[in-house]
Coordinates of C-alpha atoms and ligand atoms in Angstrom, one line a residue:
Chain A
M1 CA 151.9 144.3 44.6
R2 CA 155.5 143.2 44.6
V3 CA 155.4 143.3 48.4
R4 CA 152.5 141.0 48.4
A5 CA 154.2 138.6 46.0
I6 CA 157.2 138.5 48.3
T7 CA 155.1 138.0 51.4
L8 CA 153.3 135.2 49.7
R9 CA 156.5 133.6 48.6
I10 CA 158.0 133.7 52.1
L11 CA 154.8 132.2 53.5
Q12 CA 155.0 129.4 50.9
Q13 CA 158.6 128.8 51.8
F14 CA 157.7 128.4 55.4
I15 CA 154.9 126.0 54.6
H16 CA 157.3 123.9 52.5
D17 CA 159.9 123.9 55.4
K18 CA 157.9 122.3 58.2
R19 CA 161.0 122.1 60.3
T20 CA 161.7 125.8 60.3
M21 CA 158.0 126.4 61.2
A22 CA 158.1 123.9 64.0
L23 CA 161.2 125.5 65.3
M24 CA 159.7 129.0 65.2
F25 CA 156.9 127.9 67.5
I26 CA 158.3 125.1 69.6
A27 CA 161.8 126.2 70.4
P28 CA 160.9 129.4 72.2
L29 CA 158.5 127.4 74.3
L30 CA 161.2 125.0 75.2
V31 CA 163.7 127.6 76.1
L32 CA 161.1 129.6 78.0
S33 CA 160.0 126.6 80.0
L34 CA 163.6 125.8 80.9
M35 CA 164.2 129.4 82.0
S36 CA 161.1 129.4 84.2
L37 CA 162.1 126.2 85.8
V38 CA 165.5 127.5 86.5
F39 CA 164.6 131.0 87.7
N40 CA 161.4 130.1 89.5
G41 CA 163.0 127.2 91.2
D42 CA 162.5 127.3 95.0
A43 CA 164.9 129.6 96.8
Y44 CA 168.2 127.9 97.3
E45 CA 168.2 126.0 100.6
P46 CA 171.7 125.6 102.0
K47 CA 173.0 122.3 103.3
I48 CA 174.9 123.0 106.5
G49 CA 176.8 120.5 108.6
V50 CA 177.2 121.0 112.3
S51 CA 179.7 119.4 114.5
G52 CA 180.0 119.8 118.2
G53 CA 176.2 119.6 118.4
A54 CA 174.3 122.4 120.0
V55 CA 170.6 121.7 119.8
P56 CA 169.3 125.2 120.0
F57 CA 171.6 126.4 117.2
T58 CA 170.6 123.5 114.9
R59 CA 167.0 124.3 115.6
A60 CA 167.5 128.0 114.8
L61 CA 169.2 127.1 111.5
E62 CA 166.5 124.7 110.5
A63 CA 163.9 127.4 111.2
Q64 CA 165.7 129.3 108.3
N65 CA 164.9 126.4 105.9
A66 CA 168.5 125.1 105.9
T67 CA 169.1 121.4 105.8
V68 CA 171.2 120.6 108.9
I69 CA 173.3 117.5 109.2
A70 CA 175.0 116.7 112.4
Y71 CA 178.5 115.3 112.4
K72 CA 180.2 113.5 115.3
S73 CA 183.6 115.0 114.6
A74 CA 184.9 118.0 112.8
D75 CA 186.9 115.7 110.5
L76 CA 183.9 113.9 109.2
G77 CA 182.2 117.2 108.5
T78 CA 185.3 118.5 106.7
A79 CA 185.4 115.4 104.5
A80 CA 181.8 116.0 103.5
L81 CA 182.6 119.6 102.7
Q82 CA 185.5 118.6 100.5
E83 CA 183.2 116.3 98.5
S84 CA 180.9 119.3 98.0
E85 CA 178.1 117.5 99.8
L86 CA 177.7 120.5 102.1
D87 CA 177.6 124.2 101.5
A88 CA 179.1 125.0 104.9
L89 CA 180.3 123.4 108.1
I90 CA 179.8 125.0 111.4
T91 CA 182.0 123.9 114.3
L92 CA 181.0 125.0 117.8
N93 CA 183.9 125.6 120.0
G94 CA 182.7 127.2 123.2
T95 CA 180.6 130.2 122.3
T96 CA 182.1 131.3 119.0
P97 CA 180.8 129.3 116.0
E98 CA 183.5 128.6 113.3
V99 CA 182.0 128.7 109.9
M100 CA 183.8 127.2 106.9
L101 CA 182.1 127.7 103.6
E102 CA 182.5 125.4 100.6
G103 CA 182.9 128.6 98.7
S104 CA 182.7 127.6 95.0
N105 CA 179.2 128.9 94.5
P106 CA 178.4 132.5 95.3
T107 CA 174.7 131.8 95.5
A108 CA 175.2 129.1 98.1
N109 CA 177.6 131.3 100.0
R110 CA 175.0 134.0 100.2
A111 CA 172.3 131.6 101.3
V112 CA 174.4 130.2 104.1
M113 CA 175.4 133.6 105.4
L114 CA 171.7 134.7 105.3
A115 CA 170.6 131.7 107.3
L116 CA 173.4 132.1 109.7
T117 CA 172.8 135.8 110.4
A118 CA 169.1 135.2 111.0
A119 CA 169.7 132.2 113.2
T120 CA 172.2 134.0 115.5
R121 CA 169.9 137.0 115.7
N122 CA 167.0 134.9 116.7
L123 CA 169.1 133.0 119.3
Q124 CA 170.3 136.3 120.8
S125 CA 166.9 137.9 121.1
A126 CA 165.5 134.7 122.7
G127 CA 168.4 133.8 125.0
G128 CA 169.8 137.2 125.5
E129 CA 173.3 135.9 125.3
G130 CA 176.2 138.3 124.6
Q131 CA 177.2 139.3 121.1
V132 CA 178.4 136.2 119.1
Q133 CA 180.4 136.9 116.0
P134 CA 180.9 133.7 113.9
Q135 CA 184.3 133.3 112.4
I136 CA 184.1 132.8 108.7
S137 CA 186.6 131.0 106.4
Y138 CA 186.5 129.5 102.9
L139 CA 187.5 126.0 101.8
Y140 CA 187.5 126.9 98.1
G141 CA 187.2 130.2 96.5
A142 CA 187.3 133.3 98.6
E143 CA 185.0 135.9 100.1
D144 CA 185.7 138.2 97.1
M145 CA 184.9 135.5 94.6
K146 CA 182.9 137.1 91.9
T147 CA 180.0 135.5 90.0
I148 CA 182.2 135.4 86.9
D149 CA 184.6 133.2 88.7
R150 CA 181.8 130.7 89.2
F151 CA 180.5 131.2 85.6
G152 CA 183.9 131.4 83.9
P153 CA 184.7 127.7 83.7
I154 CA 181.2 126.9 82.5
M155 CA 181.3 129.6 79.9
I156 CA 184.6 128.4 78.6
G157 CA 183.0 125.0 78.1
V158 CA 179.9 126.5 76.5
F159 CA 181.7 128.7 74.1
V160 CA 184.1 126.0 72.9
F161 CA 181.2 123.6 72.4
F162 CA 179.0 126.2 70.7
F163 CA 181.5 127.3 68.1
V164 CA 183.1 124.0 67.3
F165 CA 179.6 122.5 67.0
L166 CA 178.5 125.1 64.5
I167 CA 181.6 125.4 62.4
A168 CA 182.2 121.6 62.1
G169 CA 178.5 121.1 61.4
V170 CA 178.3 123.7 58.7
S171 CA 181.5 122.7 57.0
F172 CA 180.3 119.0 56.9
L173 CA 177.0 120.2 55.6
R174 CA 178.7 122.3 52.9
E175 CA 180.6 119.1 51.9
R176 CA 177.2 117.5 51.2
T177 CA 175.4 120.4 49.5
T178 CA 178.3 121.3 47.2
G179 CA 178.7 117.7 46.1
T180 CA 182.2 117.3 47.4
L181 CA 181.0 114.6 49.8
E182 CA 179.7 112.6 46.9
R183 CA 183.0 113.2 45.1
L184 CA 184.8 111.9 48.2
L185 CA 182.6 108.9 48.2
S186 CA 183.4 108.1 44.6
T187 CA 187.1 107.6 45.6
P188 CA 188.2 104.4 47.4
L189 CA 188.0 106.4 50.7
K190 CA 186.3 104.4 53.5
R191 CA 183.5 106.0 55.5
W192 CA 185.3 105.9 58.8
E193 CA 188.3 107.6 57.1
I194 CA 186.2 110.6 56.3
V195 CA 184.9 110.8 59.9
L196 CA 188.4 110.4 61.3
G197 CA 189.8 112.9 58.9
Y198 CA 187.4 115.5 60.1
V199 CA 188.2 114.7 63.8
C200 CA 191.9 115.1 63.1
G201 CA 191.6 118.2 61.0
F202 CA 189.3 119.9 63.4
G203 CA 191.3 118.4 66.3
I204 CA 194.4 120.4 65.3
F205 CA 192.3 123.5 64.9
T206 CA 190.7 123.0 68.3
V207 CA 194.0 122.6 70.1
F208 CA 194.7 126.2 69.2
Q209 CA 191.2 127.3 70.0
A210 CA 191.4 125.6 73.4
L211 CA 194.8 127.2 74.1
L212 CA 193.5 130.6 73.2
I213 CA 190.3 130.5 75.1
S214 CA 191.9 129.1 78.2
W215 CA 194.7 131.5 78.2
F216 CA 192.4 134.5 77.5
S217 CA 190.0 133.6 80.3
I218 CA 192.7 133.1 82.9
Q219 CA 195.3 135.7 82.0
V220 CA 193.2 138.4 80.4
L221 CA 189.8 138.0 82.1
G222 CA 191.6 137.0 85.4
I223 CA 189.1 134.2 86.1
M224 CA 190.0 132.3 89.2
M225 CA 192.4 129.4 88.4
A226 CA 193.3 127.2 91.3
G227 CA 194.4 124.1 89.4
S228 CA 196.5 122.9 86.5
F229 CA 196.5 124.6 83.1
G230 CA 197.2 121.3 81.4
Y231 CA 193.9 119.8 82.7
V232 CA 192.0 122.8 81.5
L233 CA 193.4 122.3 78.0
L234 CA 192.6 118.6 78.1
L235 CA 189.0 119.2 79.1
T236 CA 188.4 122.0 76.5
L237 CA 189.9 119.7 73.9
L238 CA 187.7 116.8 74.8
L239 CA 184.7 119.0 74.9
S240 CA 185.6 120.3 71.4
M241 CA 185.8 116.7 70.2
S242 CA 182.3 115.9 71.4
A243 CA 181.0 119.1 69.9
L244 CA 182.7 118.4 66.5
T245 CA 181.4 114.9 66.3
L246 CA 177.9 115.9 67.4
G247 CA 177.9 118.8 64.9
T248 CA 178.9 116.7 61.9
L249 CA 176.4 114.0 62.9
L250 CA 173.5 116.4 63.2
S251 CA 174.5 118.2 59.9
A252 CA 173.2 115.0 58.2
Y253 CA 169.7 116.1 59.3
A254 CA 170.0 119.7 58.1
A255 CA 169.4 120.7 54.5
N256 CA 171.1 124.1 54.7
E257 CA 173.1 126.4 57.0
L258 CA 170.0 127.9 58.4
Q259 CA 168.7 124.5 59.6
M260 CA 172.1 123.9 61.2
I261 CA 171.7 127.1 63.2
Q262 CA 168.3 125.9 64.2
F263 CA 170.0 123.3 66.3
I264 CA 171.3 125.9 68.7
P265 CA 168.1 126.4 70.7
L266 CA 167.5 122.6 70.6
I267 CA 171.0 121.3 71.4
I268 CA 173.1 124.1 72.8
V269 CA 170.8 126.2 75.0
P270 CA 169.3 123.4 77.0
Q271 CA 172.8 122.1 77.7
I272 CA 173.8 125.5 79.1
F273 CA 170.8 125.5 81.5
L274 CA 171.6 122.0 82.7
S275 CA 175.4 122.6 82.9
G276 CA 175.5 123.7 86.5
L277 CA 175.4 127.4 85.6
F278 CA 172.4 127.5 87.9
P279 CA 172.1 125.3 91.0
M280 CA 170.8 121.9 89.8
D281 CA 169.3 121.0 93.1
T282 CA 166.3 123.2 92.5
L283 CA 165.4 121.5 89.3
P284 CA 163.0 118.6 89.0
L285 CA 164.8 115.3 89.3
W286 CA 164.0 114.1 85.7
L287 CA 165.5 117.3 84.4
Q288 CA 168.7 116.8 86.4
R289 CA 168.9 113.3 84.8
V290 CA 168.7 114.8 81.3
G291 CA 171.7 116.9 82.3
L292 CA 173.7 113.7 82.8
A293 CA 173.3 112.9 79.1
T294 CA 174.9 116.1 77.9
P295 CA 178.6 116.7 77.2
I296 CA 178.7 120.3 78.5
Y297 CA 177.6 119.0 81.9
Y298 CA 180.7 116.9 82.3
G299 CA 182.9 119.5 80.7
S300 CA 181.9 122.3 83.0
E301 CA 181.8 120.1 86.1
A302 CA 185.4 119.1 85.5
L303 CA 186.4 122.6 84.6
M304 CA 184.9 123.9 87.9
N305 CA 186.7 121.2 89.8
I306 CA 190.0 122.2 88.3
M307 CA 189.7 126.0 88.2
I308 CA 187.8 126.8 91.4
R309 CA 188.5 123.8 93.6
G310 CA 192.0 123.2 92.3
K311 CA 191.4 119.4 92.2
G312 CA 193.5 116.9 90.4
W313 CA 193.0 113.8 88.2
S314 CA 190.9 111.7 90.5
A315 CA 188.2 114.3 90.6
I316 CA 187.9 114.8 86.9
A317 CA 188.7 111.2 85.6
L318 CA 185.0 110.3 85.3
D319 CA 184.2 113.5 83.4
V320 CA 187.2 112.8 81.0
Y321 CA 186.0 109.2 80.4
A322 CA 182.4 110.5 79.8
L323 CA 183.6 113.0 77.2
I324 CA 185.7 110.4 75.4
G325 CA 182.7 108.1 75.4
F326 CA 180.5 110.7 73.9
S327 CA 183.0 111.5 71.2
L328 CA 183.5 107.8 70.3
L329 CA 179.7 107.2 70.2
F330 CA 179.1 110.2 68.0
M331 CA 181.9 109.1 65.6
L332 CA 180.4 105.7 65.3
L333 CA 177.0 107.2 64.5
N334 CA 178.7 109.5 62.0
V335 CA 180.1 106.5 60.1
L336 CA 176.6 104.9 60.2
A337 CA 174.9 108.1 59.0
L338 CA 177.2 108.2 56.0
R339 CA 175.7 104.9 54.8
K340 CA 172.8 107.1 53.6
H341 CA 175.2 108.3 50.8
R342 CA 177.2 105.2 50.1
K343 CA 176.4 101.7 51.3
M344 CA 179.9 100.3 51.2
Chain B
M1 CA 191.6 93.1 30.9
N2 CA 190.4 89.9 29.4
Q3 CA 189.6 90.3 25.8
G4 CA 186.0 90.0 24.7
H5 CA 184.6 90.7 28.1
P6 CA 182.6 93.9 28.3
V7 CA 184.1 96.6 30.7
I8 CA 180.6 97.4 31.9
A9 CA 177.6 95.1 31.8
V10 CA 174.2 96.5 32.9
T11 CA 171.5 93.9 33.1
H12 CA 167.8 94.7 33.7
V13 CA 168.6 97.6 36.0
R14 CA 165.8 99.4 37.7
R15 CA 166.2 102.3 40.1
A16 CA 163.3 103.8 42.0
F17 CA 163.2 106.6 44.5
G18 CA 160.2 105.7 46.6
T19 CA 157.5 105.0 44.2
K20 CA 159.1 107.0 41.4
E21 CA 160.8 104.8 38.9
V22 CA 163.7 106.8 37.4
L23 CA 165.3 103.9 35.5
K24 CA 163.2 101.2 33.9
D25 CA 164.7 97.9 32.9
I26 CA 168.0 99.2 31.4
S27 CA 170.4 96.6 29.8
L28 CA 173.5 97.7 27.9
Q29 CA 177.2 96.8 27.6
V30 CA 180.3 99.0 27.2
E31 CA 183.3 97.5 25.4
Q32 CA 186.9 98.2 26.1
A33 CA 188.6 101.3 24.8
E34 CA 185.5 102.8 23.3
T35 CA 183.8 106.1 24.0
F36 CA 180.2 105.3 25.0
G37 CA 177.8 108.1 25.0
I38 CA 174.5 108.3 27.0
L39 CA 172.3 110.8 25.3
G40 CA 169.1 112.1 26.8
P41 CA 167.3 115.3 27.8
S42 CA 167.6 116.8 31.2
G43 CA 165.8 114.6 33.8
S44 CA 165.9 111.5 31.7
G45 CA 168.0 109.6 34.3
K46 CA 171.5 109.9 32.9
T47 CA 173.1 111.0 36.2
T48 CA 171.2 108.3 38.1
L49 CA 172.5 105.6 35.7
V50 CA 176.1 106.9 35.9
K51 CA 176.0 106.9 39.7
L52 CA 175.0 103.2 39.5
L53 CA 178.1 102.6 37.3
T54 CA 180.4 104.2 39.8
G55 CA 178.9 102.4 42.8
I56 CA 177.9 105.5 44.7
D57 CA 174.3 104.4 44.4
E58 CA 172.7 101.0 44.3
V59 CA 170.2 99.4 42.0
T60 CA 166.7 98.7 43.1
S61 CA 166.8 95.5 41.0
G62 CA 169.0 94.1 38.3
Q63 CA 172.8 94.0 38.2
V64 CA 175.8 96.2 37.3
E65 CA 179.1 94.7 36.6
V66 CA 182.3 96.8 36.1
L67 CA 185.5 95.1 34.9
G68 CA 184.0 91.7 35.9
A69 CA 183.1 92.8 39.4
Q70 CA 179.6 93.2 40.7
M71 CA 179.0 96.8 41.8
P72 CA 179.0 98.4 44.3
K73 CA 182.4 97.4 45.3
L74 CA 184.8 99.6 47.2
S75 CA 188.0 98.3 45.6
M76 CA 186.6 99.1 42.1
L77 CA 186.6 102.8 42.8
Q78 CA 190.3 102.9 42.3
Q79 CA 189.7 101.7 38.7
I80 CA 187.2 104.5 37.9
G81 CA 187.8 108.2 37.2
Y82 CA 184.6 110.0 37.9
M83 CA 183.6 113.5 37.0
A84 CA 180.3 114.6 38.6
Q85 CA 177.8 116.8 36.9
S86 CA 178.2 119.5 39.5
D87 CA 181.8 120.7 40.0
A88 CA 182.6 119.1 43.3
L89 CA 185.6 121.4 44.1
Y90 CA 186.8 123.1 47.3
T91 CA 186.4 126.6 46.0
E92 CA 188.3 128.2 48.9
L93 CA 191.4 126.1 47.9
S94 CA 193.7 126.6 45.0
A95 CA 193.6 124.3 42.0
K96 CA 196.8 122.8 43.1
E97 CA 195.5 122.1 46.5
N98 CA 192.4 120.5 45.1
L99 CA 194.5 118.3 42.8
E100 CA 196.9 117.3 45.6
F101 CA 194.0 116.4 47.8
F102 CA 192.3 114.1 45.3
A103 CA 195.6 112.7 44.1
S104 CA 196.3 111.6 47.7
L105 CA 192.9 110.0 48.0
Y106 CA 193.9 107.8 45.1
G107 CA 197.3 107.0 46.6
L108 CA 199.5 109.2 44.4
R109 CA 202.6 110.5 46.2
G110 CA 205.7 112.5 45.8
G111 CA 207.3 113.0 42.3
N112 CA 204.7 110.9 40.7
R113 CA 201.9 113.1 42.0
T114 CA 203.6 116.3 40.9
R115 CA 204.1 114.8 37.4
R116 CA 200.5 113.7 37.1
I117 CA 199.2 117.0 38.2
A118 CA 201.3 118.8 35.6
D119 CA 200.2 116.3 33.0
V120 CA 196.4 116.6 33.6
M121 CA 196.5 120.3 33.9
E122 CA 198.2 120.4 30.5
V123 CA 195.4 118.2 29.0
V124 CA 192.7 120.7 30.1
N125 CA 195.0 123.7 29.3
L126 CA 195.0 125.1 32.8
Q127 CA 198.7 124.9 33.6
E128 CA 198.9 128.7 34.0
H129 CA 196.2 128.8 36.6
L130 CA 197.5 126.0 38.8
R131 CA 198.0 128.3 41.8
K132 CA 194.8 130.3 41.4
R133 CA 192.0 129.8 44.0
V134 CA 189.1 127.9 42.5
D135 CA 186.6 130.6 43.4
Q136 CA 188.4 132.9 40.9
Y137 CA 187.8 130.3 38.2
S138 CA 185.1 130.7 35.5
G139 CA 182.5 128.0 35.1
G140 CA 184.3 126.4 32.1
M141 CA 187.6 126.4 34.0
K142 CA 186.0 124.6 36.9
R143 CA 184.6 122.1 34.5
R144 CA 188.1 121.5 33.1
L145 CA 189.6 121.2 36.6
S146 CA 187.0 118.6 37.5
L147 CA 188.0 116.6 34.4
A148 CA 191.7 116.9 35.3
I149 CA 190.9 115.5 38.7
A150 CA 189.1 112.5 37.1
L151 CA 192.2 111.8 35.0
L152 CA 194.7 112.0 37.8
H153 CA 195.2 108.4 38.7
E154 CA 195.1 107.1 35.1
P155 CA 192.0 104.9 35.6
P156 CA 191.2 102.3 33.0
L157 CA 187.5 103.5 33.1
L158 CA 186.5 107.1 32.9
I159 CA 182.9 108.1 33.8
L160 CA 182.1 111.7 32.9
D161 CA 178.8 113.3 33.6
E162 CA 178.2 116.1 31.1
P163 CA 181.9 116.9 30.8
T164 CA 181.8 119.6 28.1
V165 CA 179.0 121.8 29.5
G166 CA 180.2 125.4 29.5
I167 CA 183.4 124.7 27.7
D168 CA 184.1 126.8 24.5
P169 CA 184.2 125.0 21.1
V170 CA 187.9 125.3 20.6
L171 CA 188.7 123.7 23.9
R172 CA 185.9 121.2 23.6
K173 CA 187.6 120.0 20.4
S174 CA 191.0 119.6 22.1
I175 CA 189.4 117.7 25.0
W176 CA 187.7 115.3 22.5
K177 CA 191.1 114.8 20.9
E178 CA 192.5 114.0 24.3
L179 CA 189.7 111.5 25.0
R180 CA 190.5 109.9 21.7
T181 CA 194.2 109.5 22.8
L182 CA 193.0 107.9 26.0
N183 CA 190.9 105.5 24.0
G184 CA 194.0 104.7 22.0
N185 CA 195.8 103.8 25.2
G186 CA 193.0 101.4 26.2
T187 CA 191.0 103.6 28.4
T188 CA 187.2 103.1 28.3
I189 CA 185.1 106.2 28.5
V190 CA 181.5 106.6 29.4
L191 CA 180.1 110.1 29.1
T192 CA 176.6 111.6 29.3
T193 CA 175.4 114.5 27.2
H194 CA 172.3 116.3 26.2
V195 CA 173.9 117.9 23.2
M196 CA 172.9 116.0 20.1
D197 CA 175.8 116.9 17.8
E198 CA 178.3 116.1 20.4
A199 CA 176.8 112.6 20.8
E200 CA 177.8 111.9 17.2
K201 CA 181.5 111.9 18.2
C202 CA 181.0 108.8 20.4
D203 CA 181.8 105.3 19.2
R204 CA 178.5 104.0 20.4
L205 CA 175.5 105.8 21.8
A206 CA 172.6 104.9 24.2
M207 CA 169.5 107.1 23.8
I208 CA 167.5 107.4 27.0
R209 CA 164.3 109.2 27.8
D210 CA 162.1 109.1 30.9
G211 CA 164.3 106.4 32.3
Q212 CA 163.8 104.2 29.3
L213 CA 166.5 103.0 27.0
L214 CA 165.3 103.9 23.4
A215 CA 168.2 102.5 21.4
V216 CA 171.9 101.5 21.6
D217 CA 174.1 101.7 18.4
T218 CA 176.8 103.5 16.6
P219 CA 175.8 107.0 15.6
A220 CA 176.0 106.1 11.9
D221 CA 173.7 103.1 12.3
L222 CA 171.3 105.1 14.4
L223 CA 171.0 107.6 11.6
R224 CA 170.8 104.9 8.9
N225 CA 168.2 102.8 10.7
T226 CA 165.9 105.8 11.1
G227 CA 166.6 107.5 7.9
A228 CA 167.2 110.6 9.9
A229 CA 169.4 113.5 8.8
S230 CA 170.5 114.5 12.3
M231 CA 170.9 112.9 15.7
E232 CA 168.0 115.0 16.9
E233 CA 165.7 113.6 14.3
A234 CA 166.8 110.1 15.2
F235 CA 166.1 110.7 18.8
L236 CA 162.7 112.0 18.0
Y237 CA 162.1 109.0 15.9
Y238 CA 162.9 106.5 18.7
G239 CA 161.1 108.7 21.2
G240 CA 158.0 108.8 19.1
A241 CA 158.1 105.1 18.1
R242 CA 157.8 104.2 21.8
R243 CA 154.6 106.1 22.4
Ligands
ADP401 N1 167.7 111.2 45.1 C1 166.6 111.3 44.3 N2 165.3 111.3 44.9 C2 164.2 111.4 44.1 N3 164.3 111.6 42.8 C3 165.5 111.7 42.2 C4 166.7 111.6 42.9 N4 167.7 111.7 42.1 C5 167.2 111.9 40.9 N5 165.8 111.9 40.9 C6 164.9 112.0 39.8 O1 165.3 111.2 38.8 C7 165.1 111.8 37.5 C8 166.3 111.7 36.7 O2 167.3 112.5 37.3 P1 168.8 112.6 36.7 O3 169.4 111.2 36.7 O4 169.6 113.6 37.5 O5 168.6 113.1 35.2 P2 169.6 113.7 34.2 O6 171.0 113.5 34.7 O7 169.4 112.9 33.0 O8 169.3 115.1 34.0 C9 164.6 113.2 37.8 O9 163.2 113.2 37.5 C10 164.9 113.4 39.2 O10 164.0 114.2 39.7
MG402 MG1 172.4 114.8 35.1

């Protein structure tokens, strides 16, 4: 009998909390759809540049579903490779093809090598030429680059974002539910002062968090690190700021800690899928566009540029500005959201 | 403060949440240096009214003036010491840290701040527990700490929402004595209560039920006018007369 009473009470609680109910049904669908889009995406088709133009070779590569772009000179091709427009550049000098892989994405590397092996085998059996061994080199990364090297920078971004989002969100929520927010608002404190206070307080905390996570990933986990540690810190810090301000903002729409946690599958998980963890090219265009509106996308793109490709300021400037923009926007919205509690 | 002007003037105030009218046409005035009680059962609208006085909340219609300024007004918050009904304390911090935090919000610094903290903790008789974490405080101790925080910046107007709930009779008596001293120094006090016999200690009393103001007068006059022997009887008289 007691069990029945408890069962009934729980059902009633669910019925009263429409949000939780909606989340139970809709969120799994959302996450599952994203996963199916990501994993059932068409097989990765490598983009290969060819300079020194040998028509049969180009044809053979295209037969392997690779996108082949011809370059007049090796320099033009190298430039495209450096901008990560290509996955590999093949230069034909005499009979030995020189292959330079972009190298930062193990999936792309594998796809290029597969297409290349198949293409040369088909050429040989058709033309009966002697054994041709392509010479392989890597622009970024290395042959022994592990998947974790690729995922590492993204995961740093994701973890920083995830924890700061949750902790900041819950502590701001607590402020509201325990009445201390109302107490704060009964003092001459201005609304923007509360928001800024949170940003500074958590800012100090996140400096240490960023330091620890970056140091641990690079020194302890041995994740590939080609660029500057200072930039890695800057990026993790900016990502924390956007997570903090988004967390406190969304906590205004949560009635308790559980509802705060419900934001994870809605706000965090989709960002992870759109962060570049998986090749974005295989996603529908509209979904790629959604990725452009998420902080983790900019954070992980910049972190990959720093850690794998060893690039400097000019490559990450746009991402830095984007993250600062997100943080400022969320802060402003926070100040406006506090109007709900005190108009002045 | 200009003599003769009421410290608080509430005129035809209504407050509705959606279609639910929680305060209905309330008008009252609070004079300087008096202790003004708002008496009513739970859910009658005391907290709602008090929040309008502090400027945290806004009226649906009507007008609230505090110290001559129309509320809500940010700069007036410095003039008000507010003690909320729920103890809004950071329980993971010590009492001292809580006091220092709120003192800083009111602009108290340095030696002045230390002195004020010592003073208010003495008033509520918590000086021995200054360094204790608030989550180790009992309910009554938390209530007293909340009161101490409201007194910190020596505001000319104190607004206390059910200040003596959970406080034992001996300490309650000493807190009332302290409130009297503050009155003597010119501080105006507005407090809410649902305890009838406590209401008798106020200089003047407003009786409120279901958002309606039943009567405003001195406790003695309320008793005399109704011929009641106790405040409870007087309350029932006014409550019944309205029906
Ligand atoms: N934010 C709100 N939204 C809707 N109803 C409210 C809100 N705040 C208070 N009320 C209602 O107003 C009435 C008076 O509440 P309150 O002022 O807290 O009473 P009291 O302090 O006298 O116990 C209650 O019926 C309560 O449900
Ligand atoms: Mg109340």
